[in-house]
XYZ file of C-alpha atoms in Angstrom:
466
model
C 27.558 -45.976 42.203
C 25.235 -44.202 39.560
C 23.926 -45.351 36.297
C 20.820 -44.489 34.199
C 17.615 -45.795 34.743
C 14.530 -45.437 32.481
C 11.397 -44.472 34.646
C 8.652 -44.741 31.808
C 9.938 -48.008 30.515
C 7.787 -51.142 30.570
C 10.905 -52.632 32.186
C 10.547 -52.591 36.038
C 13.148 -50.349 37.589
C 14.136 -53.460 39.816
C 15.071 -55.476 36.502
C 16.996 -52.558 35.194
C 19.052 -52.467 38.212
C 19.780 -56.154 38.447
C 20.537 -56.235 34.702
C 23.338 -53.477 35.057
C 24.739 -55.295 38.408
C 24.660 -58.774 36.501
C 26.536 -57.291 33.715
C 29.032 -55.586 35.534
C 29.702 -58.649 37.621
C 30.114 -61.106 34.540
C 32.417 -58.608 32.896
C 34.671 -58.216 35.837
C 33.836 -54.466 36.406
C 32.682 -55.754 40.068
C 35.013 -57.725 41.258
C 34.825 -61.037 43.287
C 33.790 -60.290 47.189
C 33.236 -56.753 46.301
C 30.491 -55.390 48.957
C 27.479 -53.839 47.023
C 26.209 -50.573 48.218
C 23.625 -50.883 51.060
C 20.125 -50.857 49.780
C 19.138 -47.708 51.411
C 22.416 -45.681 50.212
C 21.903 -47.055 46.215
C 18.160 -46.130 46.617
C 18.858 -42.389 47.270
C 21.809 -42.413 44.699
C 19.190 -43.767 41.948
C 16.163 -41.902 43.331
C 14.101 -45.130 43.567
C 12.250 -47.039 46.668
C 14.488 -48.993 48.888
C 12.424 -52.198 48.108
C 13.172 -51.695 44.332
C 16.947 -52.134 45.178
C 16.320 -54.764 47.181
C 14.218 -56.834 44.625
C 17.159 -56.331 42.298
C 19.645 -57.667 44.848
C 17.171 -60.578 45.810
C 17.100 -61.649 41.972
C 21.090 -61.761 42.036
C 21.246 -63.541 45.278
C 18.715 -66.258 43.635
C 20.806 -66.849 40.874
C 23.986 -67.298 42.983
C 25.991 -64.020 41.731
C 26.021 -62.546 45.068
C 25.687 -63.780 48.627
C 24.773 -62.427 51.712
C 26.907 -61.859 55.197
C 24.778 -61.173 58.449
C 24.888 -57.596 59.378
C 27.240 -56.786 56.481
C 25.246 -56.826 53.267
C 25.826 -58.385 49.838
C 29.262 -59.240 47.991
C 30.011 -60.437 44.719
C 30.210 -64.490 44.870
C 34.032 -65.433 44.647
C 32.775 -68.578 42.574
C 30.138 -67.776 39.967
C 27.507 -70.464 39.146
C 28.337 -72.840 36.391
C 25.441 -71.483 34.191
C 27.510 -68.377 33.865
C 30.999 -69.475 33.257
C 32.241 -71.054 29.869
C 34.605 -74.167 29.724
C 37.436 -71.856 30.037
C 36.345 -70.566 33.508
C 35.670 -66.964 32.238
C 32.219 -65.188 32.142
C 30.765 -65.550 28.672
C 31.092 -62.823 25.943
C 28.647 -63.595 23.205
C 28.335 -61.452 20.336
C 24.639 -61.198 20.217
C 22.188 -58.533 18.367
C 21.627 -55.586 20.796
C 18.016 -56.054 21.250
C 18.603 -59.707 22.553
C 20.846 -58.364 25.355
C 17.700 -56.684 26.735
C 15.828 -59.998 27.681
C 15.403 -61.222 30.671
C 17.394 -63.647 32.295
C 15.994 -67.460 31.954
C 16.818 -69.123 35.526
C 13.889 -71.998 34.977
C 15.759 -74.812 33.261
C 18.873 -74.308 35.127
C 18.358 -77.713 36.983
C 18.530 -81.312 35.928
C 17.115 -81.835 32.135
C 16.846 -85.594 31.543
C 14.892 -87.297 28.692
C 11.737 -89.483 29.602
C 12.824 -93.320 29.775
C 16.553 -92.989 29.947
C 17.075 -94.617 33.099
C 16.334 -92.161 35.582
C 13.714 -92.713 38.367
C 12.386 -89.207 38.932
C 10.557 -88.275 41.903
C 10.677 -84.578 40.555
C 7.484 -84.730 38.776
C 4.408 -83.384 40.529
C 2.024 -84.986 38.112
C 0.203 -88.276 37.613
C 1.715 -91.426 36.151
C 0.194 -92.128 32.702
C 1.217 -95.875 32.523
C -1.988 -97.117 33.804
C -4.179 -94.353 32.110
C -6.958 -96.202 30.011
C -5.908 -94.791 26.709
C -7.749 -97.358 24.447
C -10.927 -96.230 26.220
C -10.007 -92.534 26.007
C -9.216 -92.804 22.139
C -12.703 -94.566 21.828
C -14.451 -91.609 23.121
C -12.522 -88.952 20.823
C -13.554 -91.241 17.900
C -17.045 -91.069 19.073
C -16.767 -87.202 19.689
C -15.324 -86.609 16.098
C -17.994 -88.875 14.530
C -21.029 -87.044 16.416
C -19.376 -83.417 16.259
C -17.517 -83.518 12.740
C -15.591 -80.775 11.962
C -16.957 -78.649 14.763
C -14.782 -80.278 16.786
C -11.908 -78.577 15.286
C -12.869 -75.290 15.355
C -12.110 -72.632 18.060
C -14.759 -73.051 20.229
C -16.390 -70.747 22.844
C -13.838 -68.178 24.209
C -14.684 -69.347 28.076
C -14.951 -72.837 27.013
C -17.138 -75.672 25.935
C -20.676 -75.080 27.565
C -21.451 -78.728 28.311
C -17.981 -79.124 29.758
C -18.652 -75.833 32.407
C -21.614 -77.481 33.345
C -20.103 -80.763 34.193
C -17.415 -79.090 36.040
C -20.071 -76.642 37.795
C -21.861 -80.149 38.803
C -18.633 -81.530 40.206
C -18.060 -78.532 42.243
C -21.439 -78.191 43.630
C -21.353 -81.698 44.902
C -18.105 -80.228 46.854
C -20.325 -77.666 48.689
C -19.166 -74.914 46.299
C -21.952 -72.621 44.882
C -21.046 -73.080 41.169
C -22.902 -71.994 38.203
C -21.600 -72.811 34.315
C -21.463 -69.303 33.719
C -18.913 -68.424 36.236
C -16.747 -71.366 35.132
C -13.899 -70.377 32.748
C -11.924 -73.071 30.802
C -8.020 -72.610 30.812
C -5.043 -74.228 29.216
C -4.258 -75.627 32.617
C -4.250 -74.270 36.079
C -0.971 -72.664 35.469
C -2.705 -70.404 32.801
C -5.556 -69.871 35.324
C -3.251 -68.490 37.963
C -1.343 -66.317 35.403
C -4.587 -64.768 34.031
C -5.480 -63.807 37.618
C -1.934 -62.347 38.562
C -1.675 -60.198 35.471
C -5.048 -58.843 36.047
C -4.819 -58.276 39.938
C -1.434 -57.178 40.377
C 1.356 -55.154 38.788
C 4.909 -55.246 39.041
C 6.282 -54.342 42.274
C 2.956 -55.718 43.918
C 3.252 -58.171 46.761
C 1.811 -61.857 46.925
C 1.777 -63.730 49.886
C 2.088 -67.828 49.636
C 2.784 -70.810 51.946
C 6.613 -70.860 52.737
C 7.292 -73.214 50.987
C 5.216 -73.357 47.936
C 4.562 -74.741 44.691
C 7.609 -73.523 42.611
C 5.659 -72.867 39.183
C 3.882 -70.406 41.290
C 6.878 -68.692 42.416
C 8.490 -68.790 39.179
C 5.312 -67.032 37.582
C 5.073 -64.532 40.324
C 9.097 -63.712 39.915
C 8.565 -63.671 35.960
C 5.705 -60.895 36.562
C 8.228 -58.892 38.793
C 6.033 -59.475 42.113
C 7.378 -59.441 45.420
C 6.918 -62.843 46.880
C 6.537 -63.099 50.928
C 6.216 -66.390 52.589
C 4.275 -67.445 55.485
C 5.379 -70.565 57.366
C 3.843 -73.837 57.050
C 3.379 -76.774 59.760
C 1.396 -80.127 59.941
C -1.876 -77.934 59.733
C -1.074 -75.723 56.713
C -0.262 -72.024 56.548
C 0.379 -70.684 60.095
C -2.516 -68.306 59.971
C -1.742 -66.613 63.815
C 1.121 -65.132 61.831
C -0.578 -64.095 58.722
C -2.072 -60.918 60.030
C 1.208 -59.570 60.939
C 2.159 -60.093 57.396
C -0.537 -58.372 55.885
C 0.000 -55.491 58.144
C 3.692 -54.917 57.191
C 3.448 -56.047 53.434
C 0.136 -54.742 52.184
C -0.302 -57.769 49.694
C -3.010 -57.627 47.046
C -3.269 -61.431 46.515
C -2.869 -64.472 48.867
C -2.098 -67.825 46.702
C -2.645 -70.840 49.021
C -3.130 -74.791 48.242
C -5.454 -75.732 51.136
C -5.534 -79.352 50.518
C -2.484 -81.637 50.188
C -0.396 -78.422 49.742
C 2.757 -78.834 47.352
C 5.175 -79.838 48.363
C 4.549 -80.297 52.060
C 1.161 -82.565 51.323
C -0.429 -80.692 54.119
C -3.795 -79.625 54.438
C -5.112 -76.527 55.889
C -7.097 -77.020 59.181
C -10.735 -75.875 59.308
C -10.114 -73.132 62.051
C -7.466 -71.931 59.788
C -9.396 -71.756 56.959
C -11.774 -69.751 58.659
C -9.111 -67.344 59.985
C -7.689 -66.888 56.528
C -11.181 -65.867 55.287
C -11.672 -63.552 58.184
C -8.040 -61.832 57.493
C -8.679 -61.644 53.856
C -11.899 -59.688 54.212
C -10.737 -57.553 56.805
C -7.557 -56.815 54.893
C -9.416 -56.590 51.568
C -6.967 -59.099 50.033
C -8.032 -61.212 46.938
C -7.305 -65.223 47.401
C -6.422 -67.578 44.570
C -7.397 -71.344 45.960
C -5.395 -73.931 43.949
C -6.993 -77.048 44.435
C -4.737 -79.004 41.861
C -5.536 -82.569 43.417
C -8.052 -81.963 45.891
C -10.070 -85.240 44.960
C -6.568 -87.432 45.703
C -7.791 -88.268 49.186
C -6.779 -91.812 50.720
C -8.285 -91.133 54.259
C -9.876 -88.536 56.656
C -12.809 -86.474 55.764
C -12.706 -83.757 53.277
C -12.979 -80.074 54.672
C -14.943 -77.084 52.994
C -12.785 -75.510 50.672
C -11.932 -71.798 51.044
C -14.548 -71.003 47.942
C -17.444 -72.842 49.902
C -16.754 -70.273 52.888
C -16.695 -67.056 50.537
C -20.295 -65.747 49.909
C -18.949 -62.629 48.349
C -16.706 -63.714 45.637
C -13.286 -62.872 47.216
C -11.979 -66.178 46.121
C -10.732 -67.254 42.769
C -11.181 -70.943 42.666
C -8.650 -72.660 40.060
C -8.514 -76.588 39.322
C -7.008 -78.909 36.732
C -7.544 -82.397 34.882
C -4.047 -82.541 33.827
C -2.593 -83.725 37.194
C -5.039 -86.431 37.572
C -5.410 -87.733 33.989
C -2.888 -86.924 31.645
C -0.339 -84.262 31.770
C -0.430 -83.361 28.054
C -4.348 -82.788 28.151
C -3.868 -79.122 29.318
C -7.175 -78.358 30.598
C -8.097 -76.799 33.775
C -10.351 -73.993 34.981
C -11.465 -71.347 37.448
C -14.294 -70.378 39.007
C -15.010 -66.517 39.498
C -18.179 -64.438 39.813
C -19.080 -60.653 39.102
C -16.904 -58.279 36.276
C -13.800 -60.467 36.907
C -15.020 -63.107 35.190
C -15.715 -61.430 32.034
C -12.367 -59.568 31.993
C -10.498 -62.783 32.697
C -12.415 -64.342 29.735
C -11.247 -61.381 27.793
C -7.558 -61.848 28.796
C -7.840 -65.652 28.260
C -8.900 -64.767 24.426
C -5.954 -62.714 24.392
C -3.443 -65.363 25.553
C -4.462 -68.209 23.211
C -8.153 -67.645 22.068
C -9.372 -70.893 23.619
C -8.157 -74.398 25.078
C -8.310 -77.269 22.811
C -11.993 -77.487 21.617
C -11.537 -81.289 20.767
C -10.031 -82.088 23.927
C -12.903 -80.087 25.810
C -15.456 -82.200 24.338
C -13.520 -85.320 24.771
C -13.350 -84.650 28.308
C -17.017 -83.562 29.025
C -18.064 -87.155 27.757
C -15.415 -88.649 30.160
C -16.723 -87.038 33.076
C -20.515 -87.226 32.172
C -20.440 -91.048 31.623
C -18.732 -91.592 34.949
C -15.450 -92.661 33.942
C -13.370 -89.747 35.598
C -14.997 -91.069 39.044
C -14.043 -94.729 38.455
C -10.550 -93.727 37.439
C -10.271 -91.423 40.577
C -11.159 -94.372 42.651
C -8.423 -96.509 41.085
C -5.866 -93.618 41.394
C -6.621 -93.355 45.168
C -6.004 -96.855 45.837
C -2.727 -97.095 43.515
C -1.283 -93.830 44.996
C -2.178 -94.709 48.489
C -0.179 -98.115 48.269
C 2.916 -96.195 46.672
C 2.850 -93.714 49.581
C 2.643 -96.565 51.871
C 5.474 -98.191 50.103
C 7.527 -95.310 50.099
C 7.040 -94.588 53.903
C 8.001 -98.140 54.568
C 11.256 -97.589 52.355
C 12.087 -94.459 54.401
C 11.799 -96.355 57.556
C 13.941 -99.181 56.435
C 16.722 -97.512 54.594
C 16.852 -93.653 55.877
C 18.087 -92.610 59.522
C 15.635 -92.352 62.158
C 16.376 -88.786 62.482
C 14.548 -88.021 59.304
C 11.308 -86.717 59.987
C 8.003 -86.443 57.614
C 4.240 -86.086 58.003
C 2.358 -88.792 57.015
C 0.084 -87.125 54.010
C -3.487 -88.055 53.672
C -3.616 -87.531 50.016
C -1.984 -85.862 47.338
C 1.196 -86.812 45.431
C 4.012 -85.686 47.934
C 5.951 -86.506 51.139
C 8.100 -83.700 52.363
C 11.269 -84.772 54.405
C 13.307 -83.059 56.968
C 16.790 -84.422 57.059
C 18.898 -84.532 60.091
C 21.459 -81.886 60.976
C 24.676 -82.065 58.989
C 23.012 -83.824 55.896
C 22.062 -81.078 53.221
C 19.837 -81.727 50.635
C 22.183 -80.571 47.918
C 24.541 -83.540 48.909
C 21.946 -86.113 48.966
C 20.539 -85.099 45.726
C 23.912 -85.505 44.124
C 24.330 -88.896 45.939
C 21.165 -89.890 44.442
C 21.755 -88.787 41.041
C 24.611 -90.813 40.775
C 22.554 -93.702 41.540
C 19.926 -92.779 38.697
C 17.536 -91.262 41.184
C 16.070 -87.718 40.712
C 14.779 -85.772 43.704
C 13.476 -82.165 44.459
C 15.602 -80.204 46.747
C 13.597 -78.386 49.023
C 15.165 -74.756 48.361
C 13.057 -74.762 45.110
C 9.957 -74.241 46.702
C 10.874 -71.376 49.180
C 9.978 -67.806 48.688
C 13.380 -66.434 49.757
C 17.176 -68.232 50.364
C 15.853 -69.082 53.808
C 15.339 -72.541 52.923
C 16.732 -75.098 55.350
C 19.331 -77.221 54.046
C 17.748 -80.128 55.143
C 14.534 -79.694 53.332
C 13.719 -82.600 50.577
C 10.876 -83.386 48.624
C 10.103 -86.725 47.162
C 6.710 -87.267 45.014
C 4.764 -90.649 44.999
C 3.390 -90.136 41.744
C 6.526 -91.862 39.996
C 5.816 -95.036 37.706
C 9.100 -96.368 38.689
C 9.011 -99.056 41.196
């Protein structure tokens, strides 16, 4: 099988291979149940590395266009996913402009798309419940800021963020045992942008990033969109299994470790202190950068907080990211990162290129909200409310689900990770729940590959429904 590749293109080679094979499958040129060439053979024919071909095959597999057979390789799926099939049952043929045919495939929104408040009880979301947020109080603070600052509140503002807000965040981080200075805090449009900025700066298409397996689906989407190879390290009740980390580092030579040590999304586990120490020692030994995503570290119901990775990092290897969107308002879109040295300046430049600056008005309002103690009060209330919801959810699981359903009781955060009994697939349970107006997250969404157990299931205790 030979086809032309453009080696000096900005389009990664594996994407070019994937697109050619995808078009061949959808056009019928590659018939159902056709065996694809072995990765090594196709790599030799095309003059590329084997991993390039394997990445292309992995993308086709993730979209359901091909399947694997143990010991035999990849085959064209006999039944194409519904997103690739028209009502007549044929692959779509759209008379689209030639330049649009070169666009990457969009696989992010292939799941359920519901309008809020339309009778669906959703346990899929991973953000706070806005129904009890003190909107009146927040509106008054906003009005006070506008009266105080006038039109200055509506200007672009500082590229690295509103200085008083950076000071307030540095103060919060210092109280957590992290050495933070305002000049090392960069305000971003949510933590997702913080992760994106770091990823774009530290890696290039084809590089490898390590994550927990399972991990935050938003990070997986981001890494894949940038053409990265994502390799997962298993998770147990004490977080990432760092005893398996060294062999993965030796085998794949990653440039980045992305981790959520506290109340990990989606398992809700916390990385034990010995494993935190081991992760940092291995990152130092193998010279790997670390992104610590602390999205709801403050939402602890019980137990003592452990040192963050950033607090264990004297040399600036860890880039620490956080957000206020999860705990306060999803639409607030205010996050931050903490980094030292030259990388901070470059990240600030990249932030400017992306969107110049985060909302100046929202930064000023948030700074007041933090400084007068309202955030601390709201956090205490949130911990009480979410702890009650967690307990109610665990009680309901015990009453209505089989005893063979297993889970670890989270000590904080927004998630409960269920392991279903043998023979009950998450896909089936999800369909049944949906017919009853309940939407839950299937475990496969959070895995780095297609090796997700069929019984992995995730529910989030942040829902406003009762």
